Amino acid sequence: MAYSEKVLSHYETPRNVGSLDKDAKNVGTGIVGAPECGDVMKLQIQVDDSGKIVDAKFKTFGCGSAIASSSLATEWIKGRTLDEAMAIKNTEIVQELSLPPVKIHCSVLAEDAIKSAIHDYQEKNGLAHDHADETEHTKA
Amino acid sequence: MALKLPIYMDHNATTPVDPRVLEAMLPYFTEKFGNAASRNHPFGWEAEDGVKLARKQVGDLIGADPKEVIWTSGSTESNNLAIKGVADMYKDKGRHIITAIHEHKATLDPCKRLAKMGYDITWLEPREDGLIYADQVAEAIREDTILVTIMWANNELGTINELPEIGKVCKEKGVLLHTDATQAVGKIPVDVNSAGVDLLSGSAHKIYGPKGAGFLYVRRRKPRVRLTPIIDGGGHERGMRSGTLNVTGIIGLGKACELCRLEMAEESARLSKLRDKLDQGITSQLEHAVINGHPDRRIPQTTNISFPYVEGESMMMAIKEIAVSSGSACTSASLEPSYVLKALGLGDEIAHSSIRFGLGRFTTEEEVDYTIDKVVTAVKKLLELSPLYEMVLEGIDINAIEWGAH
Ligand SMILES: Cc1ncc(COP(=O)(O)O)c(C=O)c1O
């Protein structure tokens, strides 16, 4: 399978690989996917008092496109507010990385990972979150 | 000498034609182009002489009489002819056939077709080491069993099934034994008589011969095996396989067999040393890497290694300078773990990230060193990236986690 330049770049030098302290109150952790399906993503965010994401880290078990999708996701959410990060759509990831149709699920997983990390943070901090944000994924 | 990339480490899939084989073939494309069935002029005689020599070269490699060699287009055809041919010829004797779940598709699919036609197939499961043992075969044989078809060496694992013991069991019970020896012929000693084999498939392109040429050994004595042909026509090959002979391919197959016979001892010693170095180099540096299948009962050129907590496709991407075969076919969005590895009881997540390394005649030590280095670096990088590995390091049992459906 031929990969796009951008997928290759993220795959060869993934951004923000690593882990944050999952027990810290200002850290939200999202783990999505399943080993049988060939993808598991862990995405973590560190949020400051103003509700801005100041750091993000990921680890991914998956194909090059899955690794690139999660790497890109961490890049995009850093510096954004929770609401802004929540608004990121998988289709934007598909576009940015030129993912072929068979790899769209990687972008879906990355979007899920962002949302899951934000929910975890909100839950930890007793912040109500708006379930309406969990929109259906649009297929690119 | 500078290393040339990419490196070919997939010799179980196919091999380059040995220059000496090519040289033997060339005249038969041009000056010696005759039809081996043309009995009344020198063009035909010349071609027939070449074919006759090739029959002897194949026979010599597997301990068979040249007359027992039937030319085919390759092992897929040989397996089809053996299995369907025996099934039809002996259908009044019985309709039970024994095979194994981790055979090549060229055996599985003919058996599945026969099952649809009303034959009864017993599918043996390999033990954890990947082998089928004679006692399993003995237990499965019934009154109405007409054929046992068990491969000599497995194409994904390189493991060698329990031959000649399986042959002995079949002889005792008077059941015909076919073996798909595509991965064994030319690599390890194969002798149809001491192994008690009645039909044996082989293919030229796995042993440095051309693609599209193969053979089926069909025993002529004790017992005389009869087959219903699947290709009817001019009655070539004792009526078992009609069609003008692929003379160039046959000449190449014969020469390839001769070279294998003459060089096997030396070549297998060299390659098993390199293969062991590869195994060692990888497993000593990666504590979770495991070799699949029996560690010793293997053809010397092949190893199959799993890299747990690392995903297969990303692994292939990380070592893209090395041509290998992965344990899964990633033709679609979801990886299909290999049925051979699953037959060993490997979990999906491990079967997903298994790689078959197939060394060959022209593999150098330098290439093996490079491969070790690349693989170790790639796996270390991917482990660093793997959330599963992190969990394992934290002492979490990843099999106990309820993963979201997806
Ligand atoms: C064990 C085994 N059987 C059969 C085949 C098919 O052989 P051929 O390509 O000659 O049809 C192969 C090769 O893929 C093989 O490895």
Tab-separated table of N, CA, C and O and ligand atoms in Angstrom, chain B residues 12 74-76 79 104 106 151 155 180 182-183 203 205-206, ligand 1:
chain	number	residue	atom	x	y	z
B	12	ASN	N	10.470	-18.445	0.196
B	12	ASN	CA	9.412	-19.451	0.216
B	12	ASN	C	8.287	-19.066	-0.740
B	12	ASN	O	7.476	-19.895	-1.127
B	74	GLY	N	2.777	-26.662	-12.092
B	74	GLY	CA	3.239	-26.223	-10.774
B	74	GLY	C	2.519	-27.021	-9.701
B	74	GLY	O	1.723	-27.922	-9.997
B	75	SER	N	2.793	-26.677	-8.464
B	75	SER	CA	2.245	-27.477	-7.372
B	75	SER	C	0.747	-27.334	-7.220
B	75	SER	O	0.089	-28.261	-6.742
B	76	THR	N	0.202	-26.196	-7.575
B	76	THR	CA	-1.243	-26.042	-7.467
B	76	THR	C	-1.917	-27.099	-8.346
B	76	THR	O	-2.819	-27.811	-7.904
B	79	ASN	N	-1.276	-30.705	-6.918
B	79	ASN	CA	-2.149	-31.032	-5.793
B	79	ASN	C	-3.569	-31.332	-6.273
B	79	ASN	O	-4.201	-32.284	-5.815
B	104	HIS	N	-1.485	-25.745	2.481
B	104	HIS	CA	-1.576	-24.645	1.508
B	104	HIS	C	-2.975	-24.638	0.893
B	104	HIS	O	-3.629	-25.673	0.810
B	106	ALA	N	-3.769	-24.631	-2.003
B	106	ALA	CA	-3.829	-25.521	-3.165
B	106	ALA	C	-4.178	-26.954	-2.761
B	106	ALA	O	-4.419	-27.806	-3.614
B	151	MET	N	1.183	-32.197	3.839
B	151	MET	CA	2.364	-31.605	3.215
B	151	MET	C	3.642	-32.057	3.926
B	151	MET	O	3.633	-32.395	5.102
B	155	ASN	N	4.643	-24.123	4.331
B	155	ASN	CA	5.186	-22.947	3.641
B	155	ASN	C	5.298	-21.710	4.522
B	155	ASN	O	6.132	-20.858	4.273
B	180	ASP	N	2.322	-32.705	-0.385
B	180	ASP	CA	2.712	-31.481	-1.077
B	180	ASP	C	4.113	-31.146	-0.559
B	180	ASP	O	4.280	-30.653	0.551
B	182	THR	N	6.292	-29.102	-1.954
B	182	THR	CA	6.765	-27.884	-2.622
B	182	THR	C	7.892	-27.199	-1.851
B	182	THR	O	8.827	-26.675	-2.440
B	183	GLN	N	7.772	-27.179	-0.526
B	183	GLN	CA	8.759	-26.459	0.286
B	183	GLN	C	9.878	-27.370	0.790
B	183	GLN	O	10.786	-26.907	1.471
B	203	SER	N	7.454	-27.988	-7.318
B	203	SER	CA	7.327	-26.837	-8.198
B	203	SER	C	8.700	-26.238	-8.484
B	203	SER	O	9.533	-26.110	-7.575
B	205	HIS	N	9.598	-23.133	-9.405
B	205	HIS	CA	9.960	-21.756	-9.048
B	205	HIS	C	10.350	-21.596	-7.578
B	205	HIS	O	10.805	-20.525	-7.172
B	206	LYS	N	10.212	-22.649	-6.776
B	206	LYS	CA	10.666	-22.577	-5.386
B	206	LYS	C	12.111	-23.033	-5.246
B	206	LYS	O	12.696	-22.940	-4.181
C	1	LIG	C1	3.309	-25.664	0.064
C	1	LIG	C2	2.905	-25.090	-1.241
C	1	LIG	N1	2.044	-25.737	-2.015
C	1	LIG	C3	1.672	-25.256	-3.219
C	1	LIG	C4	2.149	-24.060	-3.693
C	1	LIG	C5	1.713	-23.573	-5.047
C	1	LIG	O1	2.708	-23.836	-5.969
C	1	LIG	P1	2.685	-23.241	-7.445
C	1	LIG	O2	2.989	-21.798	-7.308
C	1	LIG	O3	3.771	-23.995	-8.139
C	1	LIG	O4	1.336	-23.517	-8.023
C	1	LIG	C6	3.049	-23.344	-2.903
C	1	LIG	C7	3.575	-22.035	-3.345
C	1	LIG	O5	2.997	-21.001	-3.076
C	1	LIG	C8	3.427	-23.861	-1.657
C	1	LIG	O6	4.294	-23.205	-0.870
